Structures are given as C-alpha cells and as structure tokens.
Tab-separated table of C-alpha atoms in Angstrom:
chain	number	residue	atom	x	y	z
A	1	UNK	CA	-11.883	19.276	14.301
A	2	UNK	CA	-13.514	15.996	12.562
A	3	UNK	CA	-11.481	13.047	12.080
A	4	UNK	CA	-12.429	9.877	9.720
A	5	UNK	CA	-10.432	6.386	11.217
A	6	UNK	CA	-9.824	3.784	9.139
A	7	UNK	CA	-8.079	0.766	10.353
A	8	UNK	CA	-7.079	-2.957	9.302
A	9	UNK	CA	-10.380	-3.683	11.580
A	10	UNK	CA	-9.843	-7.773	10.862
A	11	UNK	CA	-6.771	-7.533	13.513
A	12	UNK	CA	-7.781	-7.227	17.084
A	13	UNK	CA	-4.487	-5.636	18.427
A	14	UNK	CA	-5.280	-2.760	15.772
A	15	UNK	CA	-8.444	-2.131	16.835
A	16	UNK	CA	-7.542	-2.068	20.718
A	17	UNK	CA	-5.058	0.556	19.580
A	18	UNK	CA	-7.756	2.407	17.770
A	19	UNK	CA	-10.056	2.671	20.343
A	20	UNK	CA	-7.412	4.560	22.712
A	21	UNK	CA	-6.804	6.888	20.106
A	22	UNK	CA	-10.425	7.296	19.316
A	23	UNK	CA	-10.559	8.439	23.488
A	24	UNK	CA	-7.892	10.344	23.300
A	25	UNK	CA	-9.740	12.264	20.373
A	26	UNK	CA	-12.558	13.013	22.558
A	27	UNK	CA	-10.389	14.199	25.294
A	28	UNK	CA	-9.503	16.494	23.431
A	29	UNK	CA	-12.755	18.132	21.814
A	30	UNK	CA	-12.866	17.149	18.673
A	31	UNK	CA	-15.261	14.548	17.190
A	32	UNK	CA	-14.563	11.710	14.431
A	33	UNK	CA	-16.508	8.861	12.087
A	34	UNK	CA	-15.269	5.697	11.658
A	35	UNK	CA	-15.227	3.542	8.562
A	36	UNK	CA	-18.324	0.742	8.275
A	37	UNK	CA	-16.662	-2.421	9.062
A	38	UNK	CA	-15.302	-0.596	12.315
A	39	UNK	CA	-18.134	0.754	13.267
A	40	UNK	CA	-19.856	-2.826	13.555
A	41	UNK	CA	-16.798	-4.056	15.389
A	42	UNK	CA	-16.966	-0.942	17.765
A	43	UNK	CA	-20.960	-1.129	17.691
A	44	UNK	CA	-20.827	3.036	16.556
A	45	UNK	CA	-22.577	4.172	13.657
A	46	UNK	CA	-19.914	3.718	10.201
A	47	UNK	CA	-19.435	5.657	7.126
A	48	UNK	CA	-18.086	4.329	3.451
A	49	UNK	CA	-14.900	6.096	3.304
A	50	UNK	CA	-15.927	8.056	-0.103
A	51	UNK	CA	-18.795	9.377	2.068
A	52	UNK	CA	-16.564	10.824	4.728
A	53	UNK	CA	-16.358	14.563	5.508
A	54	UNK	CA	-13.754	14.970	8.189
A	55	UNK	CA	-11.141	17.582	8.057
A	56	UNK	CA	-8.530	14.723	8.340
A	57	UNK	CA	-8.635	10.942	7.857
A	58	UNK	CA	-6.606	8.609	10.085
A	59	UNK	CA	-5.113	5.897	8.340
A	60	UNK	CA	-3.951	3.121	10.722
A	61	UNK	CA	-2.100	-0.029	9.478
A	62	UNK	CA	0.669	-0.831	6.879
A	63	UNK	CA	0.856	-0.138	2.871
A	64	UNK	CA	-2.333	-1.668	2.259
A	65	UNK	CA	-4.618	0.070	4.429
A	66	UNK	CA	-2.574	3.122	3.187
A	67	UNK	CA	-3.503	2.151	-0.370
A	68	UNK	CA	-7.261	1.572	0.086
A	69	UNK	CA	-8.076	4.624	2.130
A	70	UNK	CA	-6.947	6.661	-1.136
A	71	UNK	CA	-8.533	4.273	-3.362
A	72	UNK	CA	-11.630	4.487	-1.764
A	73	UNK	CA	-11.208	8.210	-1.058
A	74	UNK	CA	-11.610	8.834	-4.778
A	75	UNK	CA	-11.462	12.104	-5.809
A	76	UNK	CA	-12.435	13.490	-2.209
A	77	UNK	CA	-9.805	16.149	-1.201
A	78	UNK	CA	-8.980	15.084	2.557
A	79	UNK	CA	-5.540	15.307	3.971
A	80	UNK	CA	-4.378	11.586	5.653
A	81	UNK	CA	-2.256	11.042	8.232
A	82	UNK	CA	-0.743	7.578	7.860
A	83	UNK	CA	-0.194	5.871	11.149
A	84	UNK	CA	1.625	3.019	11.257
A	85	UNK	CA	1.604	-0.602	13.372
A	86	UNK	CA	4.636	-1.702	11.606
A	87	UNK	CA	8.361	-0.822	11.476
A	88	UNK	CA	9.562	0.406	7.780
A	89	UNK	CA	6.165	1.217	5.722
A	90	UNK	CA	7.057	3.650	2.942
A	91	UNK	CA	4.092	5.662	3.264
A	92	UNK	CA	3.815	5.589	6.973
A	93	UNK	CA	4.335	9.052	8.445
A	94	UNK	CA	4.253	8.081	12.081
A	95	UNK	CA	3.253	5.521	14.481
A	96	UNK	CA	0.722	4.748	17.404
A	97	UNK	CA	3.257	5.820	20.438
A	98	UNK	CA	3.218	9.359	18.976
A	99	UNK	CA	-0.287	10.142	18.090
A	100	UNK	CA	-0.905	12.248	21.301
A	101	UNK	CA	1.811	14.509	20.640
A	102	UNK	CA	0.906	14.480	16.666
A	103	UNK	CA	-2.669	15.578	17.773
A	104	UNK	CA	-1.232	18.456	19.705
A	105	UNK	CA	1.024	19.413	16.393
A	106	UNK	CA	-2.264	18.895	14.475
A	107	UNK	CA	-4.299	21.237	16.748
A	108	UNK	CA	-1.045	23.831	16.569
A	109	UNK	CA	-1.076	23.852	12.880
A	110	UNK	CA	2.420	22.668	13.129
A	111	UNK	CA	2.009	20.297	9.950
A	112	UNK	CA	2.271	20.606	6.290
A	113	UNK	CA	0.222	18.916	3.341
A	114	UNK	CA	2.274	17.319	0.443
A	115	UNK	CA	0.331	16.486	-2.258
A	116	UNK	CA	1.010	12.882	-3.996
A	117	UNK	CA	0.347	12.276	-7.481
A	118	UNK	CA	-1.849	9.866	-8.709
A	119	UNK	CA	-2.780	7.609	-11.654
A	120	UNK	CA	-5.979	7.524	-13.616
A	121	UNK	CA	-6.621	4.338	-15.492
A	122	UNK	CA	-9.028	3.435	-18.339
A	123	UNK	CA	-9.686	-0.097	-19.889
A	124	UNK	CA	-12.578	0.729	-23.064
A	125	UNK	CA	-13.862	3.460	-21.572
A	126	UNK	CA	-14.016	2.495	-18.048
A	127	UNK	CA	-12.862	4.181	-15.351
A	128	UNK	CA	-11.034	2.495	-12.887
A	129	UNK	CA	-9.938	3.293	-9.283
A	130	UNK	CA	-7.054	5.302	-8.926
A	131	UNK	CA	-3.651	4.278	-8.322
A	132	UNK	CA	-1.844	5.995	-5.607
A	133	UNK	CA	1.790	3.647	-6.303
A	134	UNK	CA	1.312	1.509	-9.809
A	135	UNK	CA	-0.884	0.051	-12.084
A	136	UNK	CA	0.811	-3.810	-13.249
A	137	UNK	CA	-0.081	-5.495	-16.478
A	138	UNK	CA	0.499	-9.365	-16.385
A	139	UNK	CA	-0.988	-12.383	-16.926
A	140	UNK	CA	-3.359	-13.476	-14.482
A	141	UNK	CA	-1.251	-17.253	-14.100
A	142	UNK	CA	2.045	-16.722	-12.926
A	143	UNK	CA	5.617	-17.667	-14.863
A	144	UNK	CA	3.450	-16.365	-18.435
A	145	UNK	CA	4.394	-14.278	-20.574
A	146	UNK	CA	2.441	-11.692	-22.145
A	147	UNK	CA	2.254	-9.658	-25.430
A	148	UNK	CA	1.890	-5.942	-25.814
A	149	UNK	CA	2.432	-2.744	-27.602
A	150	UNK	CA	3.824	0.289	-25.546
A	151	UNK	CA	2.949	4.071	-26.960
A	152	UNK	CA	3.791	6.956	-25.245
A	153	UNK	CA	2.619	10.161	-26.291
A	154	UNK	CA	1.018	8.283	-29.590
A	155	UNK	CA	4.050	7.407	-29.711
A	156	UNK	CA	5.212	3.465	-30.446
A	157	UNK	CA	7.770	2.808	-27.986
A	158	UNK	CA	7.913	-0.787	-28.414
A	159	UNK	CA	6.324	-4.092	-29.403
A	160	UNK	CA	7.694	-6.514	-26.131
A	161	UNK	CA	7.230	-9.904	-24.904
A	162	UNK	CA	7.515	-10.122	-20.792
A	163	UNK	CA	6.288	-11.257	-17.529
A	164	UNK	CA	4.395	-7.782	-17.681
A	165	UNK	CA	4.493	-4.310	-17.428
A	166	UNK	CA	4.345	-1.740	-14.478
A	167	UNK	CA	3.691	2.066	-14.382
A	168	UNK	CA	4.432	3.711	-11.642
A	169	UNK	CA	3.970	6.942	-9.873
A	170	UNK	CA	6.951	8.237	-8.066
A	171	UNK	CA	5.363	7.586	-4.378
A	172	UNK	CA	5.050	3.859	-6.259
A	173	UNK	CA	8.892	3.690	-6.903
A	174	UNK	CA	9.917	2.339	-3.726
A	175	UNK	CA	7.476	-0.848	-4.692
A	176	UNK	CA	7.192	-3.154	-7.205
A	177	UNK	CA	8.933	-1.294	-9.905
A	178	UNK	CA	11.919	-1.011	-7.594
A	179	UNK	CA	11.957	-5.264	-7.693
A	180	UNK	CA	11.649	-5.361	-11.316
A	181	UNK	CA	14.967	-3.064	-11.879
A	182	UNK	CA	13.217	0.547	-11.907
A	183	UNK	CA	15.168	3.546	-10.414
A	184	UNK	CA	14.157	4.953	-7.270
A	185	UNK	CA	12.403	8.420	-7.563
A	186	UNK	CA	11.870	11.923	-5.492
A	187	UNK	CA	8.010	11.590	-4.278
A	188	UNK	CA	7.299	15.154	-5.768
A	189	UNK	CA	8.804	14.631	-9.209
A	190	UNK	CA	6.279	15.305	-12.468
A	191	UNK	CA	7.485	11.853	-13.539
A	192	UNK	CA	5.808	8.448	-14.446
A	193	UNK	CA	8.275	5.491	-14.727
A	194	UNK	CA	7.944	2.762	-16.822
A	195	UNK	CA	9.213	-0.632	-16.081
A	196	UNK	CA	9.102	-4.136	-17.951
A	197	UNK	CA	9.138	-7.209	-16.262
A	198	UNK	CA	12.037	-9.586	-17.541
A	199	UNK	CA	11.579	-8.153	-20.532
A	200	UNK	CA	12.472	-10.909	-23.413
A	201	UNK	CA	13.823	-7.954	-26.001
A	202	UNK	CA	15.398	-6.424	-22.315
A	203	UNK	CA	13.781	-3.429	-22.439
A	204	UNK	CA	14.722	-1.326	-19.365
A	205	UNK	CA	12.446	0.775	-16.749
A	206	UNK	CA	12.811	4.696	-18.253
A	207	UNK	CA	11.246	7.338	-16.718
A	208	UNK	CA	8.760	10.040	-19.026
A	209	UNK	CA	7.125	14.154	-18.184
A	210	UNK	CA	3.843	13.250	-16.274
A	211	UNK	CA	1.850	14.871	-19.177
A	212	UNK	CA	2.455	12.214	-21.417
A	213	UNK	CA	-0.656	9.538	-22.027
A	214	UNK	CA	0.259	6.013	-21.752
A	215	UNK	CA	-1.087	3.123	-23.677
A	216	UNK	CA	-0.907	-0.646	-22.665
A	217	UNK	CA	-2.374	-1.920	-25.851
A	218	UNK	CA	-2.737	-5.859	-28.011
A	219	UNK	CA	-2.796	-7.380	-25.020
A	220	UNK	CA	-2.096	-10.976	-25.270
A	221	UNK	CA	-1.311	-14.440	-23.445
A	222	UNK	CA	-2.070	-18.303	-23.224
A	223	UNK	CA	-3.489	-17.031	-19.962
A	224	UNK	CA	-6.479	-14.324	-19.352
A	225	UNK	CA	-4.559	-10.980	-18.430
A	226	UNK	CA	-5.321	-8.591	-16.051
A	227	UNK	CA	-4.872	-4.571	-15.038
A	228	UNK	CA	-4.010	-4.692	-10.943
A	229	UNK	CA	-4.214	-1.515	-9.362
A	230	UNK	CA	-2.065	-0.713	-6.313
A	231	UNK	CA	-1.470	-4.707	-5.905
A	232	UNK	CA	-5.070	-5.152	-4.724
A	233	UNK	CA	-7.736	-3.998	-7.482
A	234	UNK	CA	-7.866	-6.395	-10.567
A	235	UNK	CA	-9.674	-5.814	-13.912
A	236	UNK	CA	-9.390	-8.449	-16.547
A	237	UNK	CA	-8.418	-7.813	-20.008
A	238	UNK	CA	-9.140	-9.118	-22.858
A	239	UNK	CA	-7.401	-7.848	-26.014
A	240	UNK	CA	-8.022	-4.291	-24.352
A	241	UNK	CA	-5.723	-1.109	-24.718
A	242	UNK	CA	-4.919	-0.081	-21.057
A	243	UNK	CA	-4.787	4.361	-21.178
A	244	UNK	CA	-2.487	5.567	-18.025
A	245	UNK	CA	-2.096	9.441	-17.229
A	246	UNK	CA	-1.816	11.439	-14.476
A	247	UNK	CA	-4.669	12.334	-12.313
A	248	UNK	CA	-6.030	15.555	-11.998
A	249	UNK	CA	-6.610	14.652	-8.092
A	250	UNK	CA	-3.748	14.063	-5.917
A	251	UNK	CA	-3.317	12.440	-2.688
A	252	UNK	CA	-2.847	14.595	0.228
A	253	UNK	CA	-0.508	13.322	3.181
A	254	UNK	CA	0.344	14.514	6.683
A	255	UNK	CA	3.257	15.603	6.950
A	256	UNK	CA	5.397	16.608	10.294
A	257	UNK	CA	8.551	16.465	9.288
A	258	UNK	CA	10.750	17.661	6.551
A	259	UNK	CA	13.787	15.085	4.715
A	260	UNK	CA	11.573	13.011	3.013
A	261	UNK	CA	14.477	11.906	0.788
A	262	UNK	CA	16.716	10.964	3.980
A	263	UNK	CA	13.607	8.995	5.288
A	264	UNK	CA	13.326	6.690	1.993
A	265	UNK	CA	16.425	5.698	2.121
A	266	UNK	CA	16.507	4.651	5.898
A	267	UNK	CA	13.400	2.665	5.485
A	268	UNK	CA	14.386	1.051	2.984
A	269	UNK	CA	17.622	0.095	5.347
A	270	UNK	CA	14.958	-1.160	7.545
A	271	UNK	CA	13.424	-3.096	4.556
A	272	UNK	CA	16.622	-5.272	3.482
A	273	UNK	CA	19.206	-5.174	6.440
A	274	UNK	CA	18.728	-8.668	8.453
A	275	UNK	CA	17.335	-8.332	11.589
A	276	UNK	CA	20.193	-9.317	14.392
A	277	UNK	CA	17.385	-10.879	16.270
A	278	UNK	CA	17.003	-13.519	13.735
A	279	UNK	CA	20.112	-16.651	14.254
A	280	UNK	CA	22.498	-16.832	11.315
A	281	UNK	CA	21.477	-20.291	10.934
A	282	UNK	CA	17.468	-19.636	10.588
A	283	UNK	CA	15.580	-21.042	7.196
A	284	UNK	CA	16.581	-17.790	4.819
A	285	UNK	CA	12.317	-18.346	4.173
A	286	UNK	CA	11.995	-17.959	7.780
A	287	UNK	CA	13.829	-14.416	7.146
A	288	UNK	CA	11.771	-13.339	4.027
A	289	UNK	CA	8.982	-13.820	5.906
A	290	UNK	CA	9.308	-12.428	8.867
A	291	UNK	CA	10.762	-9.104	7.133
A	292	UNK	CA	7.602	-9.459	5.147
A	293	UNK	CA	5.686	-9.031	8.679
A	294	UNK	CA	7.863	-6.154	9.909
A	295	UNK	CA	7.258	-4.595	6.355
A	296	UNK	CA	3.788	-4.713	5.803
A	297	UNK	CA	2.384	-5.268	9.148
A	298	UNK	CA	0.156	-7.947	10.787
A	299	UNK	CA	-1.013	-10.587	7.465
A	300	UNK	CA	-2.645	-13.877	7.007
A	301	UNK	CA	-1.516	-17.140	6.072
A	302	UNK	CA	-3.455	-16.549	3.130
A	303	UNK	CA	-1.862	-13.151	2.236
A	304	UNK	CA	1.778	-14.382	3.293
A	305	UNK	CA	1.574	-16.948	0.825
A	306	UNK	CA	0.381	-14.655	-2.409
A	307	UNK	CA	2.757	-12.003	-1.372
A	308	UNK	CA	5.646	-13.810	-1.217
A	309	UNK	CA	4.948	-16.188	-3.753
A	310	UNK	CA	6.120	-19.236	-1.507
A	311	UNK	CA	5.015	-22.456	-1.721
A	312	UNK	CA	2.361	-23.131	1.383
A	313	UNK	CA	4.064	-25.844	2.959
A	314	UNK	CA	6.974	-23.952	3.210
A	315	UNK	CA	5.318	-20.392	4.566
A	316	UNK	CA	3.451	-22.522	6.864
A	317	UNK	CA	6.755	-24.299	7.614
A	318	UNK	CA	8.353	-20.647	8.138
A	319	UNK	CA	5.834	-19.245	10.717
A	320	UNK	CA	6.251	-22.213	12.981
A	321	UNK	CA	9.603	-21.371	13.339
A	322	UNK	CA	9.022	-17.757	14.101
A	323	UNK	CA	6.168	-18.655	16.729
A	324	UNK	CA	8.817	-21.578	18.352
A	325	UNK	CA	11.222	-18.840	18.499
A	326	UNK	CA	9.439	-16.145	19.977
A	327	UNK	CA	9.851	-13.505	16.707
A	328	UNK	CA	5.830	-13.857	15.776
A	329	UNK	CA	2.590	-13.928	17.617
A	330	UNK	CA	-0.189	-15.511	16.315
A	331	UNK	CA	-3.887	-13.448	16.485
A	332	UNK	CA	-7.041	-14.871	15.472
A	333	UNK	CA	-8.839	-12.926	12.602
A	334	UNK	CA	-12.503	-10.850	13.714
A	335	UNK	CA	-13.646	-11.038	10.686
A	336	UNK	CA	-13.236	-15.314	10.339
A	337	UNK	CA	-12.513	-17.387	13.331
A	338	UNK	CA	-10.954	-19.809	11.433
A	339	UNK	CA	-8.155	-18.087	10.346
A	340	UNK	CA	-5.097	-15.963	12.299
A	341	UNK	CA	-3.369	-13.192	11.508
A	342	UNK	CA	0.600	-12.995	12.503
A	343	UNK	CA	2.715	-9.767	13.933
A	344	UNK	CA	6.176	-9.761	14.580
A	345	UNK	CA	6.730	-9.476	18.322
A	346	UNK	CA	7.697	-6.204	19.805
A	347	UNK	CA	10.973	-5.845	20.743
C-alpha cells in the first residue's frame, strides 16, 4: 500500500513525529511520497499534493493542514486519514499515539470511507478552489460593512447590509458559521447553510436542499471585498456575483469508528470547557489563547494574532504568561528562524 504524508512541515516537533511514522511505514512493507516542502526538510524526493497517487494520504496537523490537503487535492479521489497533534480538531480522526495500531486496522480493512461534501465556487467565470467547510464574503478591513443581494435558486432571498456572509457545508458547521449564530449540522446531511454576519435587517442563518445554486451578488463596501475560502484562500471582489453549489467531488475521510454525532459534541466540550490547568485568576486572553493552541494546534505569533483578532501587545502579553507558567512551549519556525511557533505543553 502507497501512502502520501502531508504535514505542518514549518514545526519541528511535527516533523520528528512524522519521520517515526514514515519508519514505521516501511516496517511494515508498504511505501509512501511525501509532500514538496517535506521532502526538502527530510532531503527525499517531494510531490505537489494534486500530483499524488497513493492509495491513502496522511494528513498530520490541526484544521488547517486538514483544509489544505483537500484544497490542494482538488478533484483527486484519495481517501485521508486526518491525524492529529492537537486535542479537539473537528476533523481530526485520530492522533499520533495510535497510528501503529490504525496501520494494522488499515492493512485489515477494518475502516470505512465517509464521503464529505464539498463546495464549488465561481467569481465571473473563475473557478476557485474548493471549499471543504465555508466560503465567507466580507470586507477585506475589518468592523465594515458590506452590501449584497442573496438569491437562492434564482430566487431573491434578500437585499442585506452586514459584516458579511458565510456558506457553509455541513462538515463547515462546527466553524465559523457556528460563531456567527448558525445551527450545528449532521456531517452527511444534503444541506448548505446560510448564515449572515450581524446582519443589520437581522437576517438569521437558514439552512437550504444542496441542489440549490447560490448567488452572492452587488457586492459592495467603503472597503475592497473579498471571497475567503476555508479561512485561508482569498479572491478579491469587485462588484462580482459570487455562484456557490455543491461539488460534484467529495472529500473522502478515514474513518475507524462509528458515532460521529456523539464525537462532535464532545469536541466541542473540549473546545469551550476551561481547562482546570489554567488558575481562576489567569488574563481571560491568556485563556482564549491558549484554547486557541489546544484547538488548532502549534501557531505563530503571526497567526495567533489574525485568528483571534487580538490586539498584538496583548497576544504577545498572553503567551508570556503561558510560557512563565509552564502551559506553552515555545519552537522556533524551519521555515524562518526568526520567528517561533507555540504548542500547549503536554500534560
């Protein structure tokens, strides 16, 4: 059996971990290809994901690594097992302490595929990537408002003014749609949801059939807007009418166990409860952050700071703590010396 890996290669504790389970591959018999960043870093010949032809990719990292293996995967039908270095990703099927048991299941057969659905998006006739949780309308300067005109079906919905828009798969529920007020959903509904973004005529998140085509159109702000696929991929508009369906290629995940309902629901437990490590009395950013880490795995400075929309001084402010306190490690970066990546400690 061929397995692709694909890592979050600019953390050094990450790749460690993947080179163990690229040995424990071989061990076994079976061969793999690595993506091209971690082949340089592992000095082994790399492959573009897209270009990959394993019978099963390993995905290893949090949500974001998740997100751009599929995005990159394209419409390449190849199952992915998502492995995870963190404690409560959504799409995270296992983690690194299991994968020589899950590679015995694997060679057993003793797994099933469950197919994800994904969104297709078009901005005047370009295609763009596809969207495994949501594609988000906004303006590209934060606290502006945009303008826009929702159809559905051909259908107008509504004319709104709002921070934005999102639409949402039903794997992309449990995201950003879930902070802006939408409803969580079953990952193998035929749904898309719909959710404003403090919507000024408080318009609520509504769920529609997957069948139906969705326009984004008119466009407007004092600000440039812009299309951002899965949080990471951004395509600026300009007066353009945004066209959202469903994609005729799903993703495929690894799965070993059944209860993926039960197992939404006790990650997100994971996501909000307060960790009893953390003293009652610590900075409540000190706490956003570091569930931020245990969320979506080892980030930078840089990344801590866009994600959670905190002023710099006071993420950098917010680490210190966690480092003087033992809850955070800091790691410098392989792909820039100059900068560090943090990890919550393990327990």
């Amino acid at each position: 059996m061929k397995f692709g890996i694909v890592c979050k290669h600019t953390y050094p504790l990450i790749v460690e971990e993947v080179k163990k389970i690229l040995k424990i591959i071989k061990s076994r018999g079976h061969e793999f290809e690595v993506e091209e960043e971690l082949g340089k870093l592992l000095k082994l010949k790399g492959i573009s994901i897209e270009k990959m032809t394993s019978d099963m990719i390993l995905t290893i990292g949090e949500s974001p690594t998740i997100l751009r293996t599929f995005r990159e995967l394209g419409k390449n039908k190849i199952p992915v097992l998502t492995i995870s270095y963190g404690t409560a990703g959504f799409l995270a099927e296992t983690e690194f302490k299991n994968f020589e048991n899950d590679l015995k299941k694997i060679e057993k057969k003793k797994y099933s595929i469950e197919d994800r659905s994904r969104l297709s998006v078009e901005v005047n006739g370009r295609k763009l990537p596809y969207a495994l949780n949501d594609v988000v309308v906004s303006s590209k300067k934060g606290a502006t408002v945009i303008r826009y005109a929702l159809k559905v079906g051909n259908e107008l919905i509504w004319r709104d003014i709002a921070d934005g828009i999102i639409v949402s798969t039903p794997t992309g529920s449990t995201g950003y749609s879930l902070s802006a007020g939408g409803p969580i959903v079953s990952g193998s509904s035929n749904v898309l949801l719909i959710t404003p973004i403090c919507s000024i005529n408080q318009n609520k998140s509504f769920i529609v059939d997957d069948k139906n085509l969705i326009e984004i159109g008119g466009v407007s702000s004092s600000a440039a807007c812009e299309a951002v696929i899965d949080g990471s991929y951004r395509f600026e508009l300009d007066k353009n009418t945004v066209i959202i369906k469903k994609a005729s290629f799903p993703a495929m995940f690894v799965r070993f166990e059944p209860g993926i309902h039960s197992r939404v629901f006790h990650k997100l437990g994971m996501k909000f409860e307060t960790s009893s490590i953390l003293s009652k009395d610590a900075p409540p950013s000190a706490k956003f952050i570091y569930k931020m880490l245990q969320y979506e795995g080892p980030l930078t400075q840089k990344e801590l700071i866009k994600a959670s929309m905190l002023p710099g001084r006071t993420v950098r402010s917010s680490l210190a703590y966690l480092i003087k306190n033992g809850l955070i490690i800091r790691q410098t970066s392989l792909r820039d010396t100059r900068q560090s990546t943090f990890i919550v400690c393990e327990s």
